[in-house]
Amino acid sequence: MSFLEEILVSKGLVEVQELNVKIQELAKSIVVLKGEVIVAMEDIYVNYTSTLDDTNHLVNEVKNLETQLDHVTDCIDNKMKCELAASTDELENLSVTLKEATLSCNMVKQLLKIHTALDMSQNVNSGKILETAQQLKTVEEDLIRDNTFGLECLDIFEGIKKELVFERSKHSFNTVKLWLQSVSWDETIIENCRIVTLSLATNVDKQELLEALFYYDLLSMEMNKFGGRLFRDVLCPIISKVTRVDFKDKSTLALRIDLSGRAPPCIDVLNNLTIVLNFLSLQLNLKVDDETSFISELNKQISAEFISYLIKNCLSLTVPKKRDELEAYKVLVEDITAFEVFLKDIGFISEDDKSIAEYSTNVEELFAIKTCEAYLAAARNIMKKDIHDIKQVGPVSSNVPEELETTIHLTEVSPHTFQFPSCQISKSTDELLDLVNEILREIPKNTDMCVVKLFYTARNVFIMYCDVVPEFHERLLNTIPQQSAILHNNAMYLAHHLMFLGPKYQPSFPPVLQSHTTTFVDLVETLRSLAVSVFSKQLLMQKKHIIDILRDSGLVTLSDSPKFPEDIEKAIRQCLRQLALLQTVWQHVLPDNNYCKALGLLCNAFVEEIVQKVLSAEDIPADTAAQLVEVFSLIQQKAPLVFPEPQEIHRHVKKWAKFTELQLVLGAGLREVDDRWADGKGPLAQEFTADQVRHLVRALFQISDRRAILLAKII
């Protein structure tokens, strides 16, 4: 080693010793200060036995020790590393000791920082609301990020955390209280008006309060409350009710809301909304940071709901339903556009929000949509009208083929070929057809965008009819037979007219519709299916009712009773009354052909059930047979009367001849039965099989040679 190196090493060793002494002294001082601070804070936040009134000397002492530590650190980093090449161990020892001292110093510094924030929070009225909120927020974030420098190892740590939570809660509560006092609401009702007042205090720094709420993470919650009340008590009434907006002074806004329910004109709504939102923008133009402000928070809380309500309850209602009203609407569009620009300028809605713009840029489309919606709404209301409000329809004097000859070139057609049969329909059915004709007449007057929508709206009326009417009138259709008959006629009537709607209006349709299939014929079968299904369901219910009556009567137990069951006549009379009731409600409602088919089906089920029950009897005493003949004569007398031409009952009731033959057999002797069988060629053989006739003979006649001979002949 050279002489110079020896000198340097010797010098370095001396300085190391000096630094070591210095660091040891600093470490002792920090330990003493740390203990003093911990004891003091333990008394305050754990034992609650004292207060730390003056922390300036402790803070100054920490700053002094921190400065000395920084100086020693710089000395080691900047000088000693170069000069202590041969003193690595000493340098490492110094660094470790220095780090320990620095950590203890930072711990003391953090303790005092926490105390300062907690102490400041106890002076809420000192005008340091925002500063206190910032301090508490900083300390809280340090604790959340574990930036505690080992504080969690101290016994006082949990006590400090609890005190921090308590002070933060207390201070945030007071901040909210001051905020609510600075932005207050009042509401009164005088006669038929509700008066809502919003007052803004002028002696409170609302900017500071807003920022304090932000630091306490309460801004969104308070803005949600304010925005909710603003939307509910101010904006919605302005949109839906006649409202007058007044200013009591520059910081007080008052609304006088008419509770009579009248809807205000759209231009008044836009003007009043502009006044209110401009007032808020000017008086509460408060910013927390570059991205957060009073108005931007309102945007988050209520702008979407506000726009939706405005569109539904105001803007959408202004769109005209008739083309001659469209020009006046285009003037209003300019005001709507200006209002949207205003909302974006103050930040109440975002720049990329296009909801309101639709009412200024898509006028034709909105008009088409609104017009079609209005027609469909009108159609739905017509469909909900009483089915039993009826009128008579039928063949008219004008010759329909002649009317259509120019479009479909019909020749040599009967004058009644295209006539709808005489029957009763709901008046609402004609109303519905009139509405569809009105829609189709509007097509030539509109633009290309509208005509396609109008045409498909006309089609949708009939599609909707098949869905709405059976569901809306379901209870009456199931319980009142006349209702299902009328609906049957209604659907058939619409189906009949659908065949002519296309040819009638197609010549007047504009070219844009030529690429579409402008027909309604495909919907004919859908409506007919509806008619059949509704009325068939009613017929099945009536059939079941008649059969249930007979199955509960003595016809089922003919063989079990030696006497004639009295309830047979009662059941048959009940069935005949039911048929007579249906005659009353259906005969002049349904077309004759449909009426005869319906009553024929039910009469057929009636007599067929009777025949089956008699055929199933193993033994029918003579007295019982005679009484059956007498009772069945009631059917012979009354059943034909339910048809327009009673003598033609056999045309509508397939089993009538069979029932008649059964009645004859019940009252006949063996010879008469033989004559009517006529070796399998007589009228009895036309209605019954050989097995059925043999069964009847065995049930009706006692064993004898004559019966045996007859049974042998029936093969």
Coordinates of N, CA and C in Angstrom, one line a residue, residues 599-692:
L599 N -126.2 -26.4 -35.4 CA -127.3 -27.1 -34.6 C -127.4 -28.5 -35.1
G600 N -127.1 -28.8 -36.3 CA -127.1 -30.2 -36.8 C -126.1 -31.0 -36.1
L601 N -124.9 -30.5 -35.9 CA -123.8 -31.2 -35.2 C -124.3 -31.5 -33.7
L602 N -124.8 -30.5 -33.1 CA -125.2 -30.7 -31.7 C -126.4 -31.7 -31.5
C603 N -127.4 -31.5 -32.4 CA -128.5 -32.4 -32.4 C -128.1 -33.9 -32.7
N604 N -127.1 -34.0 -33.6 CA -126.6 -35.3 -34.0 C -125.9 -35.9 -32.8
A605 N -125.1 -35.1 -32.1 CA -124.4 -35.7 -30.9 C -125.5 -36.1 -29.8
F606 N -126.6 -35.3 -29.7 CA -127.6 -35.6 -28.8 C -128.3 -36.9 -29.0
V607 N -128.8 -37.1 -30.3 CA -129.5 -38.4 -30.6 C -128.5 -39.5 -30.6
E608 N -127.3 -39.3 -31.1 CA -126.3 -40.4 -31.2 C -126.0 -40.9 -29.8
E609 N -125.9 -40.0 -28.8 CA -125.6 -40.5 -27.4 C -126.8 -41.3 -26.9
I610 N -128.0 -40.9 -27.2 CA -129.2 -41.6 -26.8 C -129.2 -43.0 -27.4
V611 N -128.9 -43.1 -28.7 CA -128.9 -44.4 -29.4 C -127.9 -45.3 -28.7
Q612 N -126.7 -44.8 -28.5 CA -125.6 -45.6 -27.9 C -126.0 -46.1 -26.5
K613 N -126.7 -45.3 -25.7 CA -127.0 -45.7 -24.4 C -128.1 -46.8 -24.4
V614 N -129.1 -46.6 -25.3 CA -130.1 -47.7 -25.4 C -129.5 -49.0 -25.9
L615 N -128.6 -48.9 -26.9 CA -128.0 -50.1 -27.5 C -127.2 -50.8 -26.4
S616 N -126.7 -50.1 -25.4 CA -125.8 -50.7 -24.4 C -126.6 -51.5 -23.4
A617 N -127.9 -51.2 -23.3 CA -128.8 -51.9 -22.3 C -129.0 -53.4 -22.6
E618 N -128.8 -54.2 -21.6 CA -128.9 -55.7 -21.8 C -130.4 -56.1 -21.8
D619 N -131.2 -55.4 -21.0 CA -132.6 -55.8 -20.8 C -133.5 -54.5 -20.7
I620 N -134.5 -54.4 -21.5 CA -135.4 -53.2 -21.5 C -136.8 -53.8 -21.3
P621 N -137.4 -53.6 -20.1 CA -138.7 -54.1 -19.9 C -139.7 -53.4 -20.8
A622 N -140.8 -54.0 -21.1 CA -141.8 -53.5 -22.0 C -142.3 -52.1 -21.6
D623 N -142.6 -52.0 -20.3 CA -143.0 -50.7 -19.8 C -142.0 -49.6 -20.0
T624 N -140.7 -49.9 -19.8 CA -139.7 -49.0 -20.0 C -139.6 -48.6 -21.5
A625 N -139.7 -49.6 -22.3 CA -139.6 -49.3 -23.8 C -140.8 -48.4 -24.2
A626 N -142.0 -48.6 -23.6 CA -143.1 -47.8 -24.0 C -142.9 -46.3 -23.5
Q627 N -142.3 -46.2 -22.3 CA -142.1 -44.8 -21.8 C -140.9 -44.2 -22.6
L628 N -140.0 -44.9 -23.0 CA -138.9 -44.4 -23.9 C -139.5 -43.8 -25.2
V629 N -140.4 -44.6 -25.7 CA -141.0 -44.1 -27.0 C -141.7 -42.8 -26.7
E630 N -142.4 -42.7 -25.6 CA -143.1 -41.5 -25.3 C -142.2 -40.3 -25.1
V631 N -141.1 -40.6 -24.3 CA -140.1 -39.5 -24.1 C -139.4 -39.1 -25.4
F632 N -139.1 -40.1 -26.2 CA -138.4 -39.8 -27.4 C -139.3 -39.0 -28.4
S633 N -140.6 -39.1 -28.2 CA -141.5 -38.4 -29.1 C -141.3 -36.8 -28.8
L634 N -140.8 -36.5 -27.6 CA -140.5 -35.1 -27.4 C -139.5 -34.6 -28.3
I635 N -138.5 -35.4 -28.5 CA -137.4 -35.1 -29.4 C -137.9 -34.9 -30.8
Q636 N -138.8 -35.9 -31.2 CA -139.3 -35.9 -32.6 C -140.1 -34.6 -32.8
Q637 N -140.8 -34.1 -31.7 CA -141.6 -32.9 -31.9 C -140.8 -31.6 -31.9
K638 N -139.8 -31.5 -30.9 CA -139.1 -30.3 -30.7 C -137.8 -30.1 -31.4
A639 N -137.1 -31.1 -31.6 CA -135.7 -31.0 -32.2 C -135.8 -30.4 -33.6
P640 N -136.8 -30.8 -34.5 CA -136.9 -30.2 -35.8 C -137.1 -28.7 -35.8
L641 N -137.7 -28.2 -34.7 CA -138.1 -26.8 -34.6 C -136.9 -25.9 -34.5
V642 N -135.8 -26.4 -34.2 CA -134.6 -25.5 -34.1 C -134.1 -25.1 -35.4
F643 N -134.5 -25.8 -36.5 CA -134.1 -25.5 -37.9 C -135.0 -24.6 -38.6
P644 N -134.5 -23.8 -39.5 CA -135.4 -23.0 -40.3 C -136.5 -23.7 -41.0
E645 N -136.2 -24.9 -41.5 CA -137.2 -25.8 -42.2 C -137.2 -27.1 -41.5
P646 N -138.1 -27.3 -40.5 CA -138.1 -28.4 -39.6 C -138.2 -29.8 -40.4
Q647 N -138.9 -29.8 -41.5 CA -139.1 -31.0 -42.2 C -137.8 -31.5 -42.8
E648 N -136.8 -30.7 -42.9 CA -135.5 -31.1 -43.5 C -134.5 -31.4 -42.4
I649 N -134.9 -31.8 -41.3 CA -133.9 -32.0 -40.2 C -133.0 -33.1 -40.6
H650 N -133.5 -34.1 -41.4 CA -132.6 -35.2 -41.7 C -131.4 -34.8 -42.6
R651 N -131.5 -33.6 -43.2 CA -130.3 -33.1 -44.0 C -129.2 -32.6 -43.1
H652 N -129.5 -32.2 -41.9 CA -128.5 -31.6 -41.0 C -128.1 -32.5 -39.8
V653 N -129.0 -33.5 -39.5 CA -128.7 -34.4 -38.4 C -128.5 -35.8 -39.0
K654 N -127.2 -36.2 -39.1 CA -126.9 -37.5 -39.8 C -127.6 -38.7 -39.1
K655 N -127.7 -38.7 -37.8 CA -128.2 -39.8 -37.1 C -129.7 -39.8 -36.8
W656 N -130.4 -38.8 -37.5 CA -131.8 -38.6 -37.2 C -132.6 -39.9 -37.7
A657 N -132.3 -40.4 -38.8 CA -133.0 -41.6 -39.3 C -132.7 -42.8 -38.4
K658 N -131.5 -42.9 -37.9 CA -131.2 -44.0 -37.0 C -132.0 -43.8 -35.7
F659 N -132.1 -42.6 -35.2 CA -132.9 -42.4 -34.0 C -134.3 -42.7 -34.2
T660 N -134.8 -42.3 -35.4 CA -136.2 -42.6 -35.7 C -136.5 -44.1 -35.7
E661 N -135.6 -44.8 -36.3 CA -135.7 -46.3 -36.4 C -135.7 -46.9 -35.0
L662 N -134.8 -46.4 -34.1 CA -134.7 -46.9 -32.8 C -136.1 -46.7 -32.1
Q663 N -136.6 -45.5 -32.3 CA -137.9 -45.2 -31.6 C -139.0 -46.2 -32.1
L664 N -139.0 -46.5 -33.4 CA -140.0 -47.4 -34.0 C -139.8 -48.8 -33.4
V665 N -138.5 -49.3 -33.3 CA -138.3 -50.6 -32.8 C -138.7 -50.7 -31.3
L666 N -138.5 -49.6 -30.5 CA -138.9 -49.7 -29.1 C -140.4 -49.8 -29.0
G667 N -141.2 -49.3 -29.9 CA -142.6 -49.5 -29.8 C -143.2 -50.5 -30.7
A668 N -142.4 -51.4 -31.3 CA -142.8 -52.3 -32.3 C -142.9 -53.7 -31.7
G669 N -143.6 -54.6 -32.5 CA -143.6 -56.0 -32.1 C -142.6 -56.7 -33.0
L670 N -142.5 -58.1 -32.8 CA -141.5 -58.9 -33.5 C -141.8 -58.8 -35.0
R671 N -143.1 -58.9 -35.4 CA -143.4 -58.9 -36.9 C -143.0 -57.5 -37.5
E672 N -143.2 -56.4 -36.8 CA -142.9 -55.1 -37.3 C -141.3 -55.0 -37.5
V673 N -140.6 -55.5 -36.5 CA -139.2 -55.5 -36.6 C -138.7 -56.3 -37.8
D674 N -139.4 -57.5 -38.0 CA -139.0 -58.3 -39.1 C -139.3 -57.6 -40.4
D675 N -140.4 -56.9 -40.5 CA -140.8 -56.1 -41.7 C -139.8 -55.0 -42.0
R676 N -139.3 -54.3 -40.9 CA -138.4 -53.2 -41.2 C -137.0 -53.7 -41.4
W677 N -136.7 -54.9 -41.0 CA -135.4 -55.5 -41.3 C -135.4 -56.0 -42.8
A678 N -136.5 -56.7 -43.2 CA -136.7 -57.0 -44.6 C -135.5 -57.7 -45.2
D679 N -135.1 -58.8 -44.5 CA -133.9 -59.6 -44.9 C -132.7 -58.7 -45.2
G680 N -132.5 -57.7 -44.4 CA -131.3 -56.9 -44.5 C -131.4 -55.8 -45.6
K681 N -132.6 -55.6 -46.1 CA -132.8 -54.6 -47.1 C -133.8 -53.4 -46.7
G682 N -134.3 -53.6 -45.5 CA -135.3 -52.6 -45.1 C -134.6 -51.4 -44.4
P683 N -135.4 -50.4 -44.0 CA -134.9 -49.2 -43.4 C -134.1 -49.4 -42.1
L684 N -134.5 -50.5 -41.4 CA -133.8 -50.8 -40.1 C -132.4 -51.2 -40.5
A685 N -132.3 -52.0 -41.5 CA -131.0 -52.5 -41.9 C -130.1 -51.4 -42.4
Q686 N -130.7 -50.3 -42.9 CA -129.9 -49.2 -43.4 C -129.2 -48.4 -42.2
E687 N -129.7 -48.5 -41.1 CA -129.2 -47.7 -39.9 C -128.5 -48.5 -38.9
F688 N -128.8 -49.8 -38.8 CA -128.2 -50.6 -37.7 C -127.6 -51.9 -38.4
T689 N -126.5 -52.4 -37.7 CA -125.9 -53.6 -38.1 C -126.8 -54.8 -37.6
A690 N -126.5 -56.0 -38.2 CA -127.3 -57.2 -37.8 C -127.0 -57.4 -36.3
D691 N -125.8 -57.2 -35.8 CA -125.5 -57.5 -34.4 C -126.3 -56.5 -33.5
Q692 N -126.4 -55.3 -33.9 CA -127.1 -54.3 -33.1 C -128.6 -54.6 -33.1

